[in-house]
Coordinates of C-alpha atoms and ligand atoms in Angstrom, one line a residue:
Chain N
X1 CA -3.6 -22.3 -2.8
X2 CA -2.1 -23.0 -6.2
X3 CA -1.7 -26.6 -7.3
X4 CA 1.6 -26.6 -9.2
X5 CA 2.7 -29.5 -11.4
X6 CA 6.5 -29.9 -10.9
X7 CA 7.8 -31.3 -14.2
X8 CA 9.8 -33.8 -12.1
X9 CA 7.5 -34.7 -9.2
X10 CA 3.9 -34.1 -10.4
X11 CA 1.2 -31.9 -8.9
X12 CA 2.0 -30.6 -5.4
X13 CA 0.7 -27.8 -3.2
X14 CA 2.1 -24.3 -3.6
X15 CA 3.5 -24.4 -0.1
X16 CA 6.2 -26.8 -1.3
X17 CA 7.5 -24.2 -3.8
X18 CA 9.3 -20.9 -3.8
X19 CA 8.6 -18.2 -6.3
X20 CA 11.3 -17.0 -8.6
X21 CA 9.5 -14.0 -10.2
X22 CA 9.5 -13.0 -13.9
X23 CA 11.2 -15.5 -16.2
X24 CA 13.2 -14.9 -19.4
X25 CA 15.2 -11.9 -18.2
X26 CA 18.5 -12.4 -19.8
X27 CA 21.6 -10.8 -18.3
X28 CA 23.0 -8.3 -20.9
X29 CA 26.1 -9.6 -22.6
X30 CA 27.7 -6.3 -23.8
X31 CA 27.9 -5.0 -20.2
X32 CA 30.7 -2.5 -20.7
X33 CA 28.6 -0.7 -23.3
X34 CA 25.4 -0.5 -21.2
X35 CA 24.0 2.8 -20.0
X36 CA 22.7 3.3 -16.5
X37 CA 19.1 3.4 -17.9
X38 CA 19.7 0.0 -19.6
X39 CA 21.1 -1.4 -16.4
X40 CA 18.0 -0.1 -14.5
X41 CA 15.8 -1.7 -17.1
X42 CA 17.5 -5.1 -16.7
X43 CA 17.8 -4.9 -12.9
X44 CA 14.5 -3.3 -11.8
X45 CA 11.9 -2.8 -14.5
X46 CA 9.3 -5.6 -14.7
X47 CA 6.4 -6.5 -17.0
X48 CA 4.0 -7.3 -14.1
X49 CA 1.1 -8.0 -16.5
X50 CA -2.5 -8.2 -15.7
X51 CA -2.9 -11.4 -17.7
X52 CA -0.5 -14.2 -18.6
X53 CA 2.8 -14.0 -16.6
X54 CA 5.8 -16.1 -17.5
X55 CA 7.5 -16.9 -14.2
X56 CA 9.9 -19.1 -12.4
X57 CA 9.3 -21.5 -9.5
X58 CA 11.6 -23.8 -7.6
X59 CA 10.4 -27.0 -5.9
X60 CA 12.2 -25.9 -2.7
X61 CA 10.7 -28.6 -0.4
X62 CA 10.8 -31.3 -3.0
X63 CA 13.3 -32.1 -5.8
X64 CA 14.7 -28.5 -5.5
X65 CA 14.7 -28.0 -9.3
X66 CA 13.8 -24.8 -11.1
X67 CA 11.2 -24.6 -13.9
X68 CA 9.0 -22.1 -15.7
X69 CA 5.2 -21.5 -15.4
X70 CA 2.8 -19.5 -17.5
X71 CA 0.1 -18.4 -15.1
X72 CA -2.8 -15.9 -15.4
X73 CA -2.5 -13.2 -12.7
X74 CA -6.3 -12.6 -12.4
X75 CA -7.6 -16.2 -12.5
X76 CA -4.4 -17.7 -11.1
X77 CA -4.9 -20.5 -13.7
X78 CA -1.7 -22.3 -14.6
X79 CA -1.7 -22.5 -18.4
X80 CA 1.7 -24.2 -19.0
X81 CA 4.7 -25.6 -17.2
X82 CA 7.9 -25.8 -19.1
X83 CA 11.6 -26.4 -18.5
X84 CA 14.3 -23.8 -17.8
X85 CA 15.8 -22.7 -21.0
X86 CA 12.7 -23.4 -23.1
X87 CA 11.1 -20.5 -24.9
X88 CA 7.8 -19.2 -23.5
X89 CA 4.9 -21.0 -25.1
X90 CA 2.6 -18.9 -27.2
X91 CA -0.7 -18.5 -25.4
X92 CA -3.4 -16.4 -26.9
X93 CA -5.2 -15.2 -23.8
Chain D
X1 CA -18.7 25.2 1.8
X2 CA -22.0 26.4 3.1
X3 CA -22.0 26.7 6.9
X4 CA -25.1 24.5 7.1
X5 CA -23.3 21.6 5.6
X6 CA -20.6 21.5 8.2
X7 CA -20.7 18.6 10.6
X8 CA -20.9 19.6 14.2
X9 CA -22.6 18.6 17.4
X10 CA -25.4 21.1 16.5
X11 CA -26.0 19.6 13.1
X12 CA -26.0 16.1 14.7
X13 CA -28.6 17.2 17.2
X14 CA -30.7 18.9 14.6
X15 CA -30.7 15.9 12.3
X16 CA -31.4 13.6 15.2
X17 CA -34.6 15.5 15.9
X18 CA -35.5 15.0 12.2
X19 CA -34.9 11.2 12.4
X20 CA -31.8 11.8 10.2
X21 CA -33.9 12.3 7.1
X22 CA -32.3 15.5 6.0
X23 CA -28.5 14.8 5.8
X24 CA -27.1 16.2 2.5
X25 CA -25.1 13.9 0.2
X26 CA -21.5 14.2 1.1
X27 CA -20.3 14.8 -2.4
X28 CA -21.9 15.3 -5.9
X29 CA -21.7 12.8 -8.7
X30 CA -21.3 15.1 -11.7
X31 CA -21.0 14.3 -15.4
X32 CA -17.4 14.6 -16.5
X33 CA -16.5 18.0 -18.2
X34 CA -14.8 17.9 -21.6
X35 CA -11.5 18.9 -20.0
X36 CA -9.8 19.7 -16.8
X37 CA -6.6 21.4 -15.6
X38 CA -5.7 18.2 -13.7
X39 CA -7.1 14.7 -13.7
X40 CA -6.3 12.3 -10.9
X41 CA -6.6 8.7 -11.8
X42 CA -7.6 6.6 -8.8
X43 CA -10.1 7.5 -6.1
X44 CA -8.3 5.9 -3.1
X45 CA -7.1 7.9 -0.2
X46 CA -3.9 9.0 -1.9
X47 CA -5.7 10.2 -5.1
X48 CA -8.5 12.0 -3.1
X49 CA -5.9 13.6 -0.8
X50 CA -3.9 14.8 -3.9
X51 CA -7.1 16.4 -5.3
X52 CA -7.9 18.1 -1.9
X53 CA -4.4 19.6 -1.5
X54 CA -4.4 20.8 -5.1
X55 CA -7.4 22.9 -4.2
X56 CA -6.4 23.8 -0.6
X57 CA -2.7 24.5 -1.0
X58 CA -2.4 25.5 -4.7
X59 CA -5.9 26.9 -5.5
X60 CA -6.3 24.5 -8.4
X61 CA -9.9 23.4 -8.5
X62 CA -10.6 22.5 -12.1
X63 CA -9.8 19.0 -11.2
X64 CA -11.5 15.6 -11.6
X65 CA -10.8 12.4 -9.7
X66 CA -11.6 9.4 -11.9
X67 CA -12.2 6.1 -10.1
X68 CA -13.0 2.8 -11.9
X69 CA -15.0 1.4 -9.0
X70 CA -16.1 3.1 -5.9
X71 CA -14.1 5.5 -3.6
X72 CA -11.7 3.6 -1.3
X73 CA -12.7 0.3 -2.8
X74 CA -9.0 -0.5 -3.5
X75 CA -6.4 -0.8 -0.8
X76 CA -7.7 2.1 1.2
X77 CA -10.8 0.2 2.3
X78 CA -8.9 -3.1 2.7
X79 CA -6.0 -2.1 4.9
X80 CA -5.3 -2.7 8.6
X81 CA -4.8 1.1 9.1
X82 CA -1.6 1.1 11.0
X83 CA -0.2 4.7 11.1
X84 CA 3.4 5.5 12.3
X85 CA 6.5 7.4 11.2
X86 CA 9.4 5.5 12.7
X87 CA 11.3 4.7 9.5
X88 CA 15.0 4.3 9.4
X89 CA 16.4 6.5 6.6
X90 CA 16.1 10.3 6.7
X91 CA 14.2 10.5 3.4
X92 CA 11.5 8.2 4.6
X93 CA 11.4 9.5 8.2
X94 CA 10.8 13.1 6.9
X95 CA 8.1 12.0 4.5
X96 CA 6.2 9.8 6.9
X97 CA 6.6 12.3 9.8
X98 CA 5.2 15.0 7.6
X99 CA 2.2 12.7 7.0
X100 CA 1.8 11.9 10.7
X101 CA 1.7 15.6 11.5
X102 CA -1.1 16.1 9.0
X103 CA -2.9 13.1 10.5
X104 CA -2.8 14.9 13.9
X105 CA -5.0 17.7 12.6
X106 CA -6.9 15.9 9.8
X107 CA -10.3 15.4 11.3
X108 CA -10.5 19.2 12.1
X109 CA -9.1 20.1 8.7
X110 CA -11.6 17.9 6.8
X111 CA -14.5 18.5 9.2
X112 CA -14.8 14.7 9.1
X113 CA -14.1 12.3 11.9
X114 CA -11.3 10.0 10.6
X115 CA -11.2 8.3 14.0
X116 CA -7.5 8.8 14.2
X117 CA -6.4 7.2 17.4
X118 CA -2.8 7.6 18.6
X119 CA -2.9 4.5 20.8
X120 CA 0.8 3.7 20.3
X121 CA 2.6 1.1 18.2
X122 CA 4.9 -1.5 19.6
X123 CA 7.3 -3.4 17.3
X124 CA 8.6 -6.6 18.8
X125 CA 12.2 -8.0 18.7
X126 CA 12.5 -11.8 18.9
X127 CA 16.3 -12.1 18.6
X128 CA 19.5 -10.3 19.3
X129 CA 19.8 -9.0 15.8
X130 CA 16.3 -7.5 15.8
X131 CA 17.0 -5.9 19.1
X132 CA 20.1 -4.3 17.7
X133 CA 18.1 -3.1 14.7
X134 CA 15.4 -1.7 16.9
X135 CA 18.0 0.2 18.9
X136 CA 19.5 1.5 15.7
X137 CA 16.1 2.6 14.3
X138 CA 15.0 4.2 17.6
X139 CA 18.2 6.3 17.6
X140 CA 17.8 7.2 14.0
X141 CA 14.2 8.3 14.7
X142 CA 15.2 10.4 17.6
X143 CA 17.9 12.2 15.6
X144 CA 15.1 13.1 13.2
X145 CA 12.9 14.4 16.0
X146 CA 10.5 11.5 15.9
X147 CA 9.2 10.1 19.1
X148 CA 10.5 6.6 19.6
X149 CA 11.6 4.5 22.5
X150 CA 13.1 1.1 23.3
X151 CA 11.2 -1.1 25.8
X152 CA 12.7 -3.9 27.9
X153 CA 10.9 -7.2 28.2
X154 CA 9.5 -6.1 31.6
X155 CA 8.3 -2.9 30.1
X156 CA 6.7 -4.8 27.2
X157 CA 4.9 -7.1 29.6
X158 CA 3.6 -4.1 31.6
X159 CA 2.5 -2.3 28.5
X160 CA 0.7 -5.2 26.9
X161 CA -0.1 -7.8 29.6
X162 CA -1.8 -10.3 27.3
X163 CA 1.3 -10.7 25.2
X164 CA 3.1 -14.0 25.8
X165 CA 6.6 -13.0 27.1
X166 CA 7.6 -16.4 28.4
X167 CA 11.3 -16.8 27.5
X168 CA 10.7 -20.4 26.5
X169 CA 7.9 -19.6 24.0
X170 CA 8.3 -20.2 20.3
X171 CA 8.9 -16.5 19.6
X172 CA 10.5 -15.1 22.7
X173 CA 10.1 -11.4 23.1
X174 CA 13.5 -9.7 23.8
X175 CA 12.3 -6.1 23.8
X176 CA 10.4 -3.7 21.5
X177 CA 10.3 -0.3 20.1
X178 CA 7.4 2.0 20.8
X179 CA 6.1 5.0 19.0
X180 CA 3.4 6.5 21.2
X181 CA 2.2 8.8 18.5
X182 CA 1.5 5.9 16.2
X183 CA -1.9 4.3 16.0
X184 CA -4.8 3.5 13.7
X185 CA -7.6 5.4 11.8
X186 CA -10.8 4.6 10.1
X187 CA -10.0 3.7 6.5
X188 CA -13.3 4.6 4.8
X189 CA -13.6 7.8 6.7
X190 CA -10.2 8.9 5.3
X191 CA -11.5 8.4 1.7
X192 CA -14.9 9.9 2.4
X193 CA -13.5 12.9 4.4
X194 CA -11.1 13.8 1.6
X195 CA -13.8 13.3 -1.0
X196 CA -16.3 15.5 0.8
X197 CA -13.7 18.2 1.4
X198 CA -12.4 18.1 -2.1
X199 CA -16.0 18.3 -3.5
X200 CA -16.7 21.2 -1.3
X201 CA -13.8 23.0 -3.0
X202 CA -15.3 22.4 -6.4
X203 CA -13.5 19.2 -7.5
X204 CA -15.5 16.6 -9.5
X205 CA -15.4 13.1 -8.3
X206 CA -16.3 10.6 -11.0
X207 CA -16.9 7.0 -9.9
X208 CA -17.5 3.9 -12.1
X209 CA -15.3 5.3 -14.8
X210 CA -12.1 3.4 -15.8
X211 CA -9.2 5.0 -17.5
X212 CA -8.3 2.8 -20.5
X213 CA -5.6 4.9 -22.1
X214 CA -3.8 8.2 -22.6
X215 CA -3.8 10.7 -25.4
X216 CA -0.2 11.7 -25.8
X217 CA 1.0 14.1 -28.5
X218 CA 4.7 15.0 -29.0
X219 CA 5.6 13.4 -25.6
X220 CA 3.0 15.5 -23.7
X221 CA -0.3 14.3 -22.3
X222 CA -3.5 15.7 -23.7
X223 CA -6.1 13.7 -21.7
X224 CA -7.3 10.3 -20.8
X225 CA -9.5 7.7 -22.6
X226 CA -12.1 6.3 -20.3
X227 CA -15.1 4.0 -20.3
X228 CA -17.2 7.2 -20.5
X229 CA -15.2 8.7 -23.4
X230 CA -12.3 11.0 -23.8
X231 CA -11.6 13.6 -21.1
X232 CA -9.0 16.3 -21.8
X233 CA -6.4 17.4 -19.2
X234 CA -3.3 19.5 -19.0
X235 CA -1.8 17.3 -16.3
X236 CA -2.7 13.7 -15.1
X237 CA -1.7 12.3 -11.7
X238 CA -1.9 8.5 -11.5
X239 CA -2.5 7.2 -8.1
X240 CA -3.7 3.6 -8.8
X241 CA -1.8 1.5 -6.2
X242 CA -1.9 -2.2 -7.4
X243 CA -2.6 -1.2 -11.0
X244 CA 0.4 1.1 -11.4
X245 CA 2.2 -1.1 -13.9
X246 CA -1.0 -1.5 -16.0
X247 CA -1.6 2.3 -16.2
X248 CA 2.1 3.0 -16.8
X249 CA 1.9 0.5 -19.7
X250 CA -0.9 2.6 -21.2
X251 CA 1.4 5.6 -21.1
X252 CA 4.2 3.5 -22.7
X253 CA 6.8 3.0 -19.9
X254 CA 7.7 0.4 -17.4
X255 CA 7.9 0.5 -13.6
X256 CA 10.1 -1.4 -11.1
X257 CA 6.9 -2.7 -9.5
X258 CA 5.3 -6.1 -8.9
X259 CA 1.7 -6.5 -7.8
X260 CA 1.0 -9.0 -5.0
X261 CA -1.9 -10.1 -2.9
X262 CA -1.9 -8.9 0.7
X263 CA -4.4 -10.5 3.0
X264 CA -6.0 -9.4 6.3
X265 CA -8.8 -10.6 8.5
X266 CA -10.9 -9.6 11.5
X267 CA -12.3 -11.6 14.4
X268 CA -15.7 -11.3 16.0
X269 CA -16.0 -8.3 18.3
X270 CA -15.0 -8.7 21.9
X271 CA -14.6 -6.4 24.9
X272 CA -11.4 -4.2 24.9
X273 CA -8.3 -6.3 25.6
X274 CA -5.7 -4.7 23.3
X275 CA -5.2 -1.0 23.7
X276 CA -2.3 -0.6 21.4
X277 CA -1.0 -1.8 18.0
X278 CA 1.5 -4.7 18.1
X279 CA 3.6 -5.8 15.2
X280 CA 6.3 -8.3 14.7
X281 CA 8.2 -8.3 11.5
X282 CA 10.0 -11.6 12.1
X283 CA 6.7 -13.6 12.3
X284 CA 4.6 -11.5 9.9
X285 CA 2.0 -10.4 12.4
X286 CA 0.4 -7.0 13.1
X287 CA -2.8 -6.5 15.0
X288 CA -4.9 -4.0 16.8
X289 CA -8.4 -3.9 18.2
X290 CA -10.9 -1.8 16.3
X291 CA -13.3 0.5 18.1
X292 CA -16.0 -2.0 17.3
X293 CA -14.1 -4.6 19.3
X294 CA -12.8 -6.8 16.4
X295 CA -9.2 -7.9 16.4
X296 CA -7.8 -6.7 13.1
X297 CA -4.9 -8.8 11.8
X298 CA -2.7 -8.6 8.7
X299 CA -0.5 -11.2 7.0
X300 CA 2.6 -11.0 4.9
X301 CA 2.3 -10.7 1.1
X302 CA 1.7 -13.7 -1.1
X303 CA 4.9 -14.3 -3.1
X304 CA 3.4 -14.5 -6.6
X305 CA 2.3 -11.6 -8.9
X306 CA -1.5 -11.2 -8.9
X307 CA -4.3 -8.8 -9.6
X308 CA -6.9 -11.0 -8.0
X309 CA -7.4 -9.4 -4.6
X310 CA -7.1 -12.9 -3.0
X311 CA -4.2 -15.0 -1.8
X312 CA -3.5 -18.5 -0.6
X313 CA -4.9 -19.8 2.7
X314 CA -1.5 -21.0 4.0
X315 CA -0.3 -17.4 4.3
X316 CA -3.2 -16.7 6.7
X317 CA -2.5 -20.0 8.5
X318 CA 1.1 -18.8 9.0
X319 CA -0.1 -15.5 10.5
X320 CA -2.6 -17.3 12.8
X321 CA 0.0 -19.8 14.0
X322 CA 2.3 -16.9 15.0
X323 CA -0.5 -14.8 16.4
X324 CA -1.5 -17.6 18.8
X325 CA 2.0 -18.1 20.0
X326 CA 2.2 -14.4 20.9
X327 CA -1.4 -14.1 22.1
X328 CA -2.6 -17.5 23.4
X329 CA -5.7 -15.8 24.8
X330 CA -7.0 -15.4 21.3
X331 CA -7.2 -19.2 20.7
X332 CA -11.0 -19.4 21.0
X333 CA -11.7 -16.3 18.9
X334 CA -14.0 -16.8 15.9
X335 CA -13.0 -15.1 12.6
X336 CA -15.5 -13.0 10.8
X337 CA -14.0 -11.9 7.5
X338 CA -10.9 -12.4 5.4
X339 CA -10.0 -10.5 2.3
X340 CA -7.1 -9.4 0.1
X341 CA -5.9 -6.3 -1.7
X342 CA -3.3 -5.8 -4.5
X343 CA -0.2 -4.1 -3.3
X344 CA 2.4 -2.5 -5.5
X345 CA 5.8 -3.5 -4.2
X346 CA 9.1 -1.7 -5.1
X347 CA 12.5 -3.3 -5.0
X348 CA 13.6 -1.0 -2.2
X349 CA 10.2 -1.0 -0.3
X350 CA 9.9 2.7 -0.8
X351 CA 7.3 4.6 -2.9
X352 CA 7.7 6.4 -6.3
X353 CA 6.3 9.9 -6.4
X354 CA 7.1 12.3 -9.2
X355 CA 7.4 13.0 -12.9
X356 CA 7.5 10.3 -15.5
X357 CA 9.0 10.0 -19.1
X358 CA 5.7 11.6 -20.4
X359 CA 5.4 15.4 -19.9
X360 CA 2.4 16.1 -17.7
X361 CA 1.9 12.6 -16.4
X362 CA 2.9 12.1 -12.7
X363 CA 2.9 8.9 -10.8
X364 CA 2.5 8.1 -7.2
X365 CA 2.8 4.4 -6.5
X366 CA 4.9 1.6 -5.0
X367 CA 3.6 2.1 -1.4
X368 CA 3.3 -1.7 -1.2
X369 CA 2.1 -2.9 2.1
X370 CA 2.4 0.3 4.0
X371 CA 1.0 3.4 2.3
X372 CA -2.2 4.1 4.3
X373 CA -0.2 5.9 7.0
X374 CA 1.2 8.1 4.3
X375 CA -2.1 9.1 2.8
X376 CA -2.1 12.8 3.9
X377 CA 1.6 13.4 3.3
X378 CA 1.6 11.5 0.0
X379 CA -1.4 13.6 -1.3
X380 CA 0.3 16.8 -0.1
X381 CA 3.6 16.2 -1.9
X382 CA 1.9 14.9 -5.0
X383 CA -0.3 18.0 -5.2
X384 CA 2.9 20.1 -4.9
X385 CA 4.6 18.1 -7.6
X386 CA 1.7 18.4 -10.0
X387 CA 1.1 22.1 -9.3
X388 CA 4.7 23.1 -9.7
X389 CA 5.8 20.5 -12.2
X390 CA 8.7 19.6 -9.9
X391 CA 9.0 17.6 -6.7
X392 CA 8.9 19.0 -3.2
X393 CA 12.1 18.4 -1.3
X394 CA 10.2 15.8 0.7
X395 CA 9.5 13.6 -2.3
X396 CA 12.5 14.5 -4.5
X397 CA 14.5 11.4 -3.3
X398 CA 11.5 9.2 -4.3
X399 CA 11.7 10.0 -8.0
X400 CA 11.5 7.2 -10.5
X401 CA 15.1 7.9 -11.7
X402 CA 16.5 6.6 -8.4
X403 CA 16.5 3.2 -10.1
X404 CA 18.8 4.6 -12.8
X405 CA 21.2 6.6 -10.6
X406 CA 21.2 4.0 -7.8
X407 CA 20.1 6.2 -4.9
X408 CA 17.7 3.5 -3.5
X409 CA 16.0 4.0 -0.2
X410 CA 16.1 0.6 1.3
X411 CA 13.4 0.4 3.9
X412 CA 13.0 -3.4 4.0
X413 CA 13.8 -3.4 7.7
X414 CA 11.2 -0.8 8.5
X415 CA 8.6 -1.4 5.8
X416 CA 9.2 -4.6 3.8
X417 CA 7.2 -7.0 5.8
X418 CA 5.1 -5.3 8.4
X419 CA 3.3 -2.0 8.4
Ligands
LIG501 C1 -4.6 -6.1 3.5 C2 -3.8 -4.9 3.5 C3 -3.4 -4.3 4.7 C4 -2.7 -3.1 4.7 N1 -2.3 -2.6 5.9 C5 -1.7 -1.4 6.0 C6 -1.4 -0.8 7.2 O1 -1.7 -1.3 8.3 N2 -0.8 0.5 7.2 C7 -0.5 1.1 6.1 O2 0.0 2.2 6.2 N3 -0.8 0.6 4.9 C8 -1.4 -0.6 4.8 N4 -1.7 -1.2 3.5 C9 -1.3 -0.5 2.3 C10 -2.3 0.6 2.0 O3 -3.6 0.1 2.0 C11 -2.0 1.2 0.6 O4 -0.6 1.5 0.5 C12 -2.7 2.5 0.4 O5 -4.1 2.4 0.9 C13 -2.7 2.9 -1.0 O6 -3.6 3.9 -1.2 P1 -4.0 4.4 -2.6 O7 -5.1 5.4 -2.4 O8 -2.8 4.7 -3.4 O9 -4.7 3.0 -3.3 P2 -6.1 2.5 -3.5 O10 -7.0 2.7 -2.3 O11 -6.0 1.1 -3.9 O12 -6.6 3.4 -4.6 C14 -6.3 3.2 -6.0 C15 -7.6 3.3 -6.8 O13 -7.2 3.4 -8.2 C16 -8.3 2.8 -8.9 N5 -7.9 2.5 -10.2 C17 -7.0 1.5 -10.6 N6 -6.9 1.5 -12.0 C18 -7.7 2.5 -12.4 C19 -8.0 2.9 -13.7 N7 -7.5 2.4 -14.8 N8 -9.0 3.9 -13.9 C20 -9.5 4.5 -12.8 N9 -9.3 4.1 -11.5 C21 -8.4 3.1 -11.3 C22 -8.7 1.6 -8.0 O14 -10.0 1.1 -8.3 C23 -8.5 2.1 -6.6 O15 -9.7 2.6 -6.0 C24 -2.4 -2.4 3.5 C25 -2.9 -3.0 2.3 C26 -3.6 -4.2 2.3 C27 -4.1 -4.7 0.9
LIG502 ZN1 9.9 -31.4 -8.0

């Protein structure tokens, strides 16, 4: 079980949280110009890295606020927790 | 294949008399050749089946299967082996039913006992909505010529007496669907049987060799880089399940896939109590009793992306809570083993089988939590696709470009959670 540090409530068990999948996927702004392939890329294609994954979590059974996490997908180690809207921290792993 | 190497009652008796000292190895472990007509990346059931049908159906035998670990050490050897074909949409129903028909003759075809047992598969409904969905699905199945029936609560109780059908229970049973041709098979035997039969047709099976990259020239594949050096190939079929995104990344494109842990466990062996497969999508439970007597149980996926082949204990706890509500008689069972695999989930809970943006590279992935049942059919259509450089009509709807043109095949109801 992951131990996730909510930026607002502190460390809590994973079971209190819900997963929000890949972070930093911005909705395209020039929507009327987008091709079907570009829409598919935005809607469906994912990085799914074997390594550091930048992802969103929500403290669903706590303060109910969203935040970002950088987590390694093999060790499950949480390398950083940062606020929504902040850029992904540079982690050289 | 030389007659003497065929498995039969006679060969069994002869080898028994020799104290089983003279069994031949089931397949060779050759050095890789400098190049092949086709390389299959991934020696799970799907990859090995692809290789076998390339030889059997298309006469293509200059083929290597390249596996980074050992055969079936991925999801094939970790799954709960539920086999069925009662999917909702025509596209899936046709594909999985083709597979089920291949299962029905597989042990004979491979001369290897895959222990395929059509013991029936019952899918429970716990509320009115599920009951309606089950009726809809059973009707859709029957229109597609797939055996499927609806059971009332009384029929469920008669079919599986140890199931708790008390209307006041936490998860009241309101009915079920039953596919009598569904069942289970022996996971390792499927990998080994395909490997042995492919090897007998001249295909090289290369284990402990990881593909680390592709050589691509002018948009066309020339071969693969591996931990044992470069191996040339005219065509490369990638059948790497949980590692699909990683291998696609090596070829320079992205997939609509996320990799998740999926956990399962078995109990100590007990005398026969459960003669069928029972699954409940609402409470994330599916179970059967293996021929050894163990109760085999599978959970839902862990929510987060992972390549670790392990998940969080509360997911298993959730499964066990629900299991004991449905089968109070199992409350004293001891658990023997628990493990995880990495499943490749697609947004529409349907697989991707076909060509890719790189000429000569084909992908077969996205089976998520439910691809074991499709092993024979998946290998069969993949072999066709590679041999002809175009999909068979059975896998045409499962092309990668459905995410561009929007023709998704939403099987979440039939496949998303359970098996
Ligand atoms: C716990 C669990 C329970 C399941 N239960 C069921 C069920 O009841 N019914 C059902 O139908 N399905 C079930 N599934 C799903 C099913 O197991 C899979 O869909 C199916 O086995 C996938 O087969 P495969 O041959 O594609 O994958 P795998 O058997 O995983 O084979 C892929 C192979 O590719 C290899 N590989 C990866 N990367 C590389 C590389 N770079 N170079 C070389 N080789 C590489 C891996 O080592 C692996 O052996 C379950 C899965 C799990 C984990
Ligand atoms: Zn919080």
